Coordinates of C-alpha atoms and ligand atoms in Angstrom, one line a residue:
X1288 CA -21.7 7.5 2.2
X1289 CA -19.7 10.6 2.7
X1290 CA -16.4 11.3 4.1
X1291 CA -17.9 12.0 8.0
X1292 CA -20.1 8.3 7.7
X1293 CA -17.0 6.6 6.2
X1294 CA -14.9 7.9 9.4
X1295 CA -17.8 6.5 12.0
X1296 CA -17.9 3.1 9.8
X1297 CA -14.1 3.4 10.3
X1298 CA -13.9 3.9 13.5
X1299 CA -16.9 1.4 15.1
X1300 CA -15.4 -0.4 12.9
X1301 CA -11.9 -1.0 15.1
X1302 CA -13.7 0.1 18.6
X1303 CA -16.1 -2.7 17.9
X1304 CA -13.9 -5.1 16.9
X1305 CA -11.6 -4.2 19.8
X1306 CA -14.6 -5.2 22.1
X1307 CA -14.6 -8.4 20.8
X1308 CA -10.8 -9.1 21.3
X1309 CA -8.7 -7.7 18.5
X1310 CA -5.8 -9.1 17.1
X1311 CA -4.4 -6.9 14.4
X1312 CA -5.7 -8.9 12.0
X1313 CA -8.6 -7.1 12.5
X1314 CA -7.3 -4.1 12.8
X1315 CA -5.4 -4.6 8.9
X1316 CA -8.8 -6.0 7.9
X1317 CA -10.8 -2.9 8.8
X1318 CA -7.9 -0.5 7.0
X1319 CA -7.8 -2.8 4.2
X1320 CA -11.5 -3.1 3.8
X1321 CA -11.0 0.7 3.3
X1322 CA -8.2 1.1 1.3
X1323 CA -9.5 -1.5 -1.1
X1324 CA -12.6 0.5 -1.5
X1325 CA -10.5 4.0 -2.6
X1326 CA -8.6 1.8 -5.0
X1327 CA -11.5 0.3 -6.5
X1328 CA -13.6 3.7 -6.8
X1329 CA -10.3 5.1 -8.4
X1330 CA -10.3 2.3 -10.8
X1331 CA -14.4 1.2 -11.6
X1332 CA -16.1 4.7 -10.0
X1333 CA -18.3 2.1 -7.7
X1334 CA -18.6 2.9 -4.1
X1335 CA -19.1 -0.3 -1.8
X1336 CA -20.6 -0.2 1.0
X1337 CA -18.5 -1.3 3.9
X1338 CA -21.0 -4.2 4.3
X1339 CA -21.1 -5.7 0.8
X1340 CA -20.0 -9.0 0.7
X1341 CA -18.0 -8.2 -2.5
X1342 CA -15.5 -6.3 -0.6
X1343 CA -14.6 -8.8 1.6
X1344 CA -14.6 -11.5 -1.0
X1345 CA -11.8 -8.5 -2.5
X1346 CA -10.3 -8.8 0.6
X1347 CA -9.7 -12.3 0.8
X1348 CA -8.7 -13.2 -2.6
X1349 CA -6.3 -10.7 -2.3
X1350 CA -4.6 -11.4 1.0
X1351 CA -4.6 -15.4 0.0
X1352 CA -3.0 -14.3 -3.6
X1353 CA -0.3 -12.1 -1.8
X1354 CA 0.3 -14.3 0.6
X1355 CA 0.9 -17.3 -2.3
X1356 CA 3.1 -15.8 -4.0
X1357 CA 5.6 -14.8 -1.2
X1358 CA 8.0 -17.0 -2.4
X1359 CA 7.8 -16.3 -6.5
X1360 CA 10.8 -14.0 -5.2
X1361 CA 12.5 -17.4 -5.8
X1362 CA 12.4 -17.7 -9.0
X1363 CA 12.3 -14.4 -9.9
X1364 CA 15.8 -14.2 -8.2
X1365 CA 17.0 -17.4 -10.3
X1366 CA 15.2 -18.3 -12.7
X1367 CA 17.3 -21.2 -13.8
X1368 CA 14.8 -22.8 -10.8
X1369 CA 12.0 -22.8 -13.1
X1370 CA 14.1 -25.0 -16.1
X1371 CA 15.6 -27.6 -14.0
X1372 CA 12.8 -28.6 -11.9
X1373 CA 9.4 -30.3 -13.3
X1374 CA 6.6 -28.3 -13.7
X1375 CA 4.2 -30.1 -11.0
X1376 CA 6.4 -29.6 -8.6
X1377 CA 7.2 -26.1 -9.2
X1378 CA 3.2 -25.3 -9.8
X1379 CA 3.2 -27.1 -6.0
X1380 CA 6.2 -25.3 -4.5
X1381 CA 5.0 -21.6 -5.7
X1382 CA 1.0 -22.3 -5.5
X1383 CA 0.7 -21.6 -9.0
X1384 CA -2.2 -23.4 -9.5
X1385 CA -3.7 -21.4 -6.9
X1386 CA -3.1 -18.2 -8.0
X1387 CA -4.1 -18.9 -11.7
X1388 CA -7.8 -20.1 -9.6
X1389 CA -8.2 -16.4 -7.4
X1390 CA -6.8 -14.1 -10.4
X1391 CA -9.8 -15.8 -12.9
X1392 CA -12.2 -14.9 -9.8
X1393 CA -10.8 -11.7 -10.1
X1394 CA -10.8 -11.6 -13.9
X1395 CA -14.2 -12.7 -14.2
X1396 CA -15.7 -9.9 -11.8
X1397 CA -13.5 -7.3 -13.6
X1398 CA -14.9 -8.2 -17.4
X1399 CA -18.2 -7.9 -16.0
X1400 CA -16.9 -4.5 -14.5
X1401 CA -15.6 -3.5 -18.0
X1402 CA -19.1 -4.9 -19.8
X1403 CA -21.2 -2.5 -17.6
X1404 CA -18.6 0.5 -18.4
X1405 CA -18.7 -0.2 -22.2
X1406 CA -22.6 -0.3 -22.6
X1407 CA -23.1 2.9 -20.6
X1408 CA -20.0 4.6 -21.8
X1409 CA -20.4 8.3 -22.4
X1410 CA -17.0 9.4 -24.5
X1411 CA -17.3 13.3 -23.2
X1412 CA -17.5 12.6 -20.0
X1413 CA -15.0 9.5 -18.6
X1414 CA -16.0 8.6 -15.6
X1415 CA -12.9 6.5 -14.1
X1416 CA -9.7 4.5 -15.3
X1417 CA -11.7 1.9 -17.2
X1418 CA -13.8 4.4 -19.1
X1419 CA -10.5 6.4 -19.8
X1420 CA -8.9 3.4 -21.1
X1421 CA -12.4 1.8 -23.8
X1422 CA -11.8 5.6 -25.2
X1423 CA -8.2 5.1 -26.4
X1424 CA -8.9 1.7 -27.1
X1425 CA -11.7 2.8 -29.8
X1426 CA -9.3 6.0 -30.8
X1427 CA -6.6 3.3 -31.5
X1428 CA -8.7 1.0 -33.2
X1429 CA -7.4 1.3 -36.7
X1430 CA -4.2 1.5 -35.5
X1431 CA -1.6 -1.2 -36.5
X1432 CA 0.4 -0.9 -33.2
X1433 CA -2.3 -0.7 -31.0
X1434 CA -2.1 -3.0 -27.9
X1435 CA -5.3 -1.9 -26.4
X1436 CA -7.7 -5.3 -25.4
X1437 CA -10.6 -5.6 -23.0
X1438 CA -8.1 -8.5 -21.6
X1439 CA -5.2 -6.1 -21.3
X1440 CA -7.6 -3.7 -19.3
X1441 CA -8.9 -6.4 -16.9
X1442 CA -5.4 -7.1 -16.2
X1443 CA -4.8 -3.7 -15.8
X1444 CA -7.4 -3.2 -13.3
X1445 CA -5.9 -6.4 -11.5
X1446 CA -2.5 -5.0 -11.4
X1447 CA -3.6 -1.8 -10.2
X1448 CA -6.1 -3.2 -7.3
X1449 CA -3.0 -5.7 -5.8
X1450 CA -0.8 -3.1 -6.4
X1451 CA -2.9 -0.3 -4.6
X1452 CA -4.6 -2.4 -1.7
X1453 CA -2.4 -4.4 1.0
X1454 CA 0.8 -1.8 0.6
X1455 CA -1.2 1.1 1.8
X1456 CA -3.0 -0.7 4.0
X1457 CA 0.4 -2.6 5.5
X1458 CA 2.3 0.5 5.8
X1459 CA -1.3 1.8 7.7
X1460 CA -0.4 -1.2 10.1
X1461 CA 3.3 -0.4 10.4
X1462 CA 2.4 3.2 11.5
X1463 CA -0.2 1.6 14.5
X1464 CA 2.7 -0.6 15.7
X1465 CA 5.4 2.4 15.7
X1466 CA 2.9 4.4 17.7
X1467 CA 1.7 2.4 20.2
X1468 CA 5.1 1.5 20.9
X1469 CA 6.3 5.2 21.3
X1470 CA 3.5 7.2 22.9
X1471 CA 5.0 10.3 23.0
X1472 CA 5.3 10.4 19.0
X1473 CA 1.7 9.4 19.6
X1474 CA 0.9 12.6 21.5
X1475 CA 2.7 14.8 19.4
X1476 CA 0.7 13.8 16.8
X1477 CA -3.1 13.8 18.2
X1478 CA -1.9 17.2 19.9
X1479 CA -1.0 18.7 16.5
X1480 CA -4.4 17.6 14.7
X1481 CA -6.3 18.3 17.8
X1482 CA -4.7 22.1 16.7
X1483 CA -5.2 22.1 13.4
X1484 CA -8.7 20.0 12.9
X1485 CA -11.1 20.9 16.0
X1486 CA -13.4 18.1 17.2
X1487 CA -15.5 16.6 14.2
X1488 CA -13.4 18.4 11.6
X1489 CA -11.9 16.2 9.1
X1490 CA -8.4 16.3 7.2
X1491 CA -8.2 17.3 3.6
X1492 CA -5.4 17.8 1.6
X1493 CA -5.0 21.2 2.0
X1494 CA -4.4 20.7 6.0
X1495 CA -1.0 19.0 4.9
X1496 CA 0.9 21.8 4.9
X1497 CA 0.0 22.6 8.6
X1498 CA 0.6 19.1 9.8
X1499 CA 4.5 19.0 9.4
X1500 CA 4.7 16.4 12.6
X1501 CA 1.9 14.4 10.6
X1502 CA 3.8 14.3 7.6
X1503 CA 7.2 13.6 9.4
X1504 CA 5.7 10.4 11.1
X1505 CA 4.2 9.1 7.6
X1506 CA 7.6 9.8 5.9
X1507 CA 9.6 7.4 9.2
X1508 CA 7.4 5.0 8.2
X1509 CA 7.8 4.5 5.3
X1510 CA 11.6 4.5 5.9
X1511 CA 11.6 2.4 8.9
X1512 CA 9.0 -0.1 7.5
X1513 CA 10.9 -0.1 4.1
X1514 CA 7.9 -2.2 3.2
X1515 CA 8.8 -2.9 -0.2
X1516 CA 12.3 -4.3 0.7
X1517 CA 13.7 -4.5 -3.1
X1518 CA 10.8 -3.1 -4.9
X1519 CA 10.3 -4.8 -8.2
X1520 CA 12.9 -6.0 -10.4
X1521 CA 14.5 -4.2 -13.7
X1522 CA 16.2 -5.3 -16.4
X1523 CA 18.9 -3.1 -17.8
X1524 CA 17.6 -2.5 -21.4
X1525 CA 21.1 -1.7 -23.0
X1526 CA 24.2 -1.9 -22.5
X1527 CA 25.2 0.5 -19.6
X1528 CA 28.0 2.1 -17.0
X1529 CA 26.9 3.1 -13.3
X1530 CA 29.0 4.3 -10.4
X1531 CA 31.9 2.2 -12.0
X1532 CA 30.3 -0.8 -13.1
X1533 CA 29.5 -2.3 -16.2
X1534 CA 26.0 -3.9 -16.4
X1535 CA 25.7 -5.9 -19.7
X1536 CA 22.5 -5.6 -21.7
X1537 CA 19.6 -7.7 -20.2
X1538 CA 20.7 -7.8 -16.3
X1539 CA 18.3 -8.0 -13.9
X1540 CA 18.6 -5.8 -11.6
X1541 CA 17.1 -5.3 -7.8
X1542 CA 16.7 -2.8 -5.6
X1543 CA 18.2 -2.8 -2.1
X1544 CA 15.7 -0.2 -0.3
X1545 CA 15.9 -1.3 2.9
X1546 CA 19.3 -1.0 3.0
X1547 CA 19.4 2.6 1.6
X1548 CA 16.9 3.6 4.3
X1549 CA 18.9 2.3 6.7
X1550 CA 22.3 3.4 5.8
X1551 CA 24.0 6.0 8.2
X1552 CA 25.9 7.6 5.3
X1553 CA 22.4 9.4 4.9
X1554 CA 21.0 8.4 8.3
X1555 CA 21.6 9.6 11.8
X1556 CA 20.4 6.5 14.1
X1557 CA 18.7 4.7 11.2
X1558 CA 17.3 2.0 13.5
X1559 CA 15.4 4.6 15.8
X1560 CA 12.1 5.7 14.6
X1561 CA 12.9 9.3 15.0
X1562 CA 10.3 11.2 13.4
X1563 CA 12.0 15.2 14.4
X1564 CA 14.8 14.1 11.4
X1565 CA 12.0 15.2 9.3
X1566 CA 11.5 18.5 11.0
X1567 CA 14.3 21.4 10.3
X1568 CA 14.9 23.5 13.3
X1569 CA 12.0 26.0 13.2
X1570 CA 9.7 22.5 13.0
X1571 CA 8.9 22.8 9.0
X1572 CA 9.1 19.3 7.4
X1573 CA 12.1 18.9 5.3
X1574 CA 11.6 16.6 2.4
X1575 CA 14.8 14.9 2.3
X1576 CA 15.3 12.9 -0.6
X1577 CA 18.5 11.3 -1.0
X1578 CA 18.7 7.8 0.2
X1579 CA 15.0 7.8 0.6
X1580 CA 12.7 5.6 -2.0
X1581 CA 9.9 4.0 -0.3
X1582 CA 8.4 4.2 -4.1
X1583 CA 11.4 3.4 -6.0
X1584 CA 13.0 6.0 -8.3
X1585 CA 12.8 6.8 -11.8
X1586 CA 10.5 6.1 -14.7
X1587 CA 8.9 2.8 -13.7
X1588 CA 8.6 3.5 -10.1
X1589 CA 5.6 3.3 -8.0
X1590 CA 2.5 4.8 -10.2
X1591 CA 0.2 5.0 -7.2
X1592 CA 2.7 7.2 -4.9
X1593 CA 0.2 10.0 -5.2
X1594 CA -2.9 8.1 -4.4
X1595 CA -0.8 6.5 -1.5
X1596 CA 0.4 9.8 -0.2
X1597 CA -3.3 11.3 0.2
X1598 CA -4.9 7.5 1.7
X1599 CA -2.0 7.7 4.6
X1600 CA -2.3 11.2 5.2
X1601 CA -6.5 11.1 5.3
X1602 CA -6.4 8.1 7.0
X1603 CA -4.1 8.2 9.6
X1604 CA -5.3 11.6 11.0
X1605 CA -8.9 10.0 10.8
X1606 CA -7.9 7.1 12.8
X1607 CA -5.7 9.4 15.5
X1608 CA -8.2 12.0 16.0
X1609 CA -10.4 9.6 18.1
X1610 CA -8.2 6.5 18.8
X1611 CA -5.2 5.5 21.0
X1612 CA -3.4 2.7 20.2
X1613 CA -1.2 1.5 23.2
X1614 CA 1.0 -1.8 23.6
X1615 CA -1.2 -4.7 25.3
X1616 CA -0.7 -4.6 29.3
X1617 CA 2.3 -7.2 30.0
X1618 CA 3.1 -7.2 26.4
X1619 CA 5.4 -5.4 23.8
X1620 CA 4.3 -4.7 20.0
X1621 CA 7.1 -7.1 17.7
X1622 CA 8.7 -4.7 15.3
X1623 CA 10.2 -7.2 13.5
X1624 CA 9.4 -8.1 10.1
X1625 CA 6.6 -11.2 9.4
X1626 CA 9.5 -13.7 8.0
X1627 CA 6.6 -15.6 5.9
X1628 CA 6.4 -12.6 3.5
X1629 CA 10.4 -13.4 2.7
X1630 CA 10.7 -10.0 0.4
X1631 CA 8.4 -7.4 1.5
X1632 CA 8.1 -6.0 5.1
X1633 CA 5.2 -7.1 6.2
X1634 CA 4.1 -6.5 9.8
X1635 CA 3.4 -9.6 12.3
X1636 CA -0.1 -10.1 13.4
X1637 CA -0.6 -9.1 17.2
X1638 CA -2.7 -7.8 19.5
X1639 CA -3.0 -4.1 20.0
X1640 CA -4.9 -2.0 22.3
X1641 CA -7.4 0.8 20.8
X1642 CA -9.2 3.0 23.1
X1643 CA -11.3 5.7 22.1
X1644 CA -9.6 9.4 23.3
X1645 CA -11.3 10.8 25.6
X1646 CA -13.9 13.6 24.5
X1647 CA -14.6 10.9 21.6
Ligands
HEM2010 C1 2.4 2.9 0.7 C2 2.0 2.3 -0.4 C3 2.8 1.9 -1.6 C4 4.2 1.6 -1.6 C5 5.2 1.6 -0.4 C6 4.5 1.3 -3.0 C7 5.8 0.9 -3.4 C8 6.1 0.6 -4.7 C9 7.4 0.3 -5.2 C10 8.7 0.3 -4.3 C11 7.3 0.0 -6.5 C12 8.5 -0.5 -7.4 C13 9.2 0.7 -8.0 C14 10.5 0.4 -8.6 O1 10.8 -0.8 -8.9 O2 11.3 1.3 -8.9 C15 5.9 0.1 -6.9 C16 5.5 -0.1 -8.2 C17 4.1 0.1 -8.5 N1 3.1 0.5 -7.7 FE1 3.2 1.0 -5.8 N2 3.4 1.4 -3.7 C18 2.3 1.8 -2.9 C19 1.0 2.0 -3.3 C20 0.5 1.9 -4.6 C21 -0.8 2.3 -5.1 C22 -1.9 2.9 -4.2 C23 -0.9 1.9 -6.4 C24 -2.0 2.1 -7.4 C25 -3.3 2.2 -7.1 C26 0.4 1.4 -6.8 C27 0.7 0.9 -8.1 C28 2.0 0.6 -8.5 C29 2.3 0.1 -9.8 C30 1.3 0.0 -11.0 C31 3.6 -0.2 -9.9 C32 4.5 -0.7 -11.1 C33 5.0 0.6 -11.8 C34 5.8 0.2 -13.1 O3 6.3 -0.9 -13.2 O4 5.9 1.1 -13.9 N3 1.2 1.4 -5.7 N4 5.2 0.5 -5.8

């Protein structure tokens, strides 16, 4: 399928689930289907097709495993938890038994993955992560050090597919809910990509630096979504001394994101979704960095920012090219965040209305 099918799949995708009365659900189900599909050609080389049963099994397993572990942020917070209580009832508080049972479905579907890689692997020519990673596995054979494993690379690909799939896909959602409930940000963007990309043209990379409105609306949601809340936790690896305080050898240590990117020592108005802060006077985007970290900050943050950066870019100008999304007659989009995901920003399930642009 190439990029001009995926779009149409894309796109009759939501207009034809619209038809049949769309709650966003759908909507996240359709971008996730999508964004699952990148991650997992990044990762494995395969292309699914967007009807393969596979990719919805993919889907559901990881929606159902995210969802589980909402409230591991618990323990993970104190994890005295984990000592004084017994371990059934922790295993039934934090569905632990139920995320051991979907991340062996995954595990099992992944070694097959890494079994097909290894008996057609070709060490000139790597075709993906997997076949990148059996290379320096067999380099590092003899080495004493070595912690290369096919298990370690089936959990890698695990990691990488959670990690890559519903935040993209989320922060996708975020960005429909912002602009349905602010048209004229909605406008301002379809009126820029209707400059820059003429009817049945579609976005590559290299239109990024044209699109300065574009990027300024990804960039506010990211802030305003703050999806990743606290990102994930650190441990302070030595003994150290930061703006005043002492943090002793093995502290944990969490992120406060969301209330960095909503801080008016670096924000003017940081509850409006204001996409012009972006934008210096003559229009050009302005990268601003300081108290912005959607992807955390230094060595260990996010290792996907890149791949997340070209997936919003190529797919929201895809989706606004041909769609309008508007608040539901009589009704107002909830901005607030879904309270069952308890650290991360997830957005509430609703109903949204798409309709096709006209000319589309
Ligand atoms: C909009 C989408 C995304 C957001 C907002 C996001 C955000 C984050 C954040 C906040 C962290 C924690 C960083 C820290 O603690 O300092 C993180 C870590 C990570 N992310 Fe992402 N991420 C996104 C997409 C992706 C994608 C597409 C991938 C890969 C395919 C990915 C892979 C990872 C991995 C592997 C880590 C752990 C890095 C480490 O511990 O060294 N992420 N991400």
């Amino acid at each position: 399928m190439n990029r001009h099918d995926t779009q149409l799949a894309l796109r009759s995708r939501i207009v034809g689930l619209r038809e049949a009365g769309l709650s966003t659900r759908a909507i996240s189900r359709a971008i996730a289907y999508k964004v699952s599909k990148v991650t997992y050609i990044f990762l494995s080389g395969k292309q699914f097709e967007m009807t393969d049963p596979r990719l919805l099994e993919f889907e559901n397993l990881t929606r159902e495993l995210v969802e589980s572990m909402a409230l591991l942020a618990i323990p993970d917070i104190f994890p005295w938890i984990m000592y004084i209580l017994p371990g059934a009832l922790t295993g039934r508080i934090f569905h632990l038994d139920l995320q051991k049972k979907i991340r062996h479905k995954f595990l099992i579907y992944f070694n097959k993955e890494i079994e097909e890689h290894r008996a057609t692997l070709d060490r000139d020519d790597p075709r993906d992560l997997i076949d990148g990673y059996l290379i320096m596995m067999e380099k590092k054979a003899d080495d004493p050090d070595n912690t290369f494993s096919v298990k370690d690379l089936a959990i890698l690909v695990l990691d990488l597919f959670l990690a890559g799939s519903e935040t993209t896909a989320d922060t996708l959602t975020w960005m429909f809910y912002y602009l349905a409930t602010y048209p004229e940000v909605q406008q301002k963007m379809q009126a820029e990509i209707n400059e820059v990309l003429p009817k049945g043209t579609l976005a590559t990379l290299d239109n990024k630096l044209r699109m300065p409105y574009t990027e300024a609306v990804i960039h506010e949601t990211l802030r305003k979504s703050s999806l990743a809340a606290t990102g994930l936790q650190h441990v302070a690896t030595r003994d150290t001394q930061l703006g005043g305080y002492f943090i002793p050898k093995g502290t944990i240590i969490t992120g406060a994101q969301e209330t960095v990117h909503h801080d008016p020592q670096y924000w003017d108005r940081p509850d409006e979704f204001l996409p012009e802060r972006w934008l210096d006077l003559q229009g050009k985007f302005t990268a601003k960095k300081e108290g912005f970290l959607p992807f955390g900050v230094g060595k260990r943050s996010c290792l996907g920012e890149a791949l997340a950066r070209m997936e919003l870019f190529i797919f929201s100008t895809t989706v606004f090219q041909s769609l309008i999304f508007s608040q539901p007659p009589g009704k107002k989009i909830d901005l607030r965040y879904d309270p069952k995901a308890f650290v991360t920003h997830n957005p509430k399930i609703q109903d949204v209305l798409i309709t096709v642009r006209p000319g589309f």
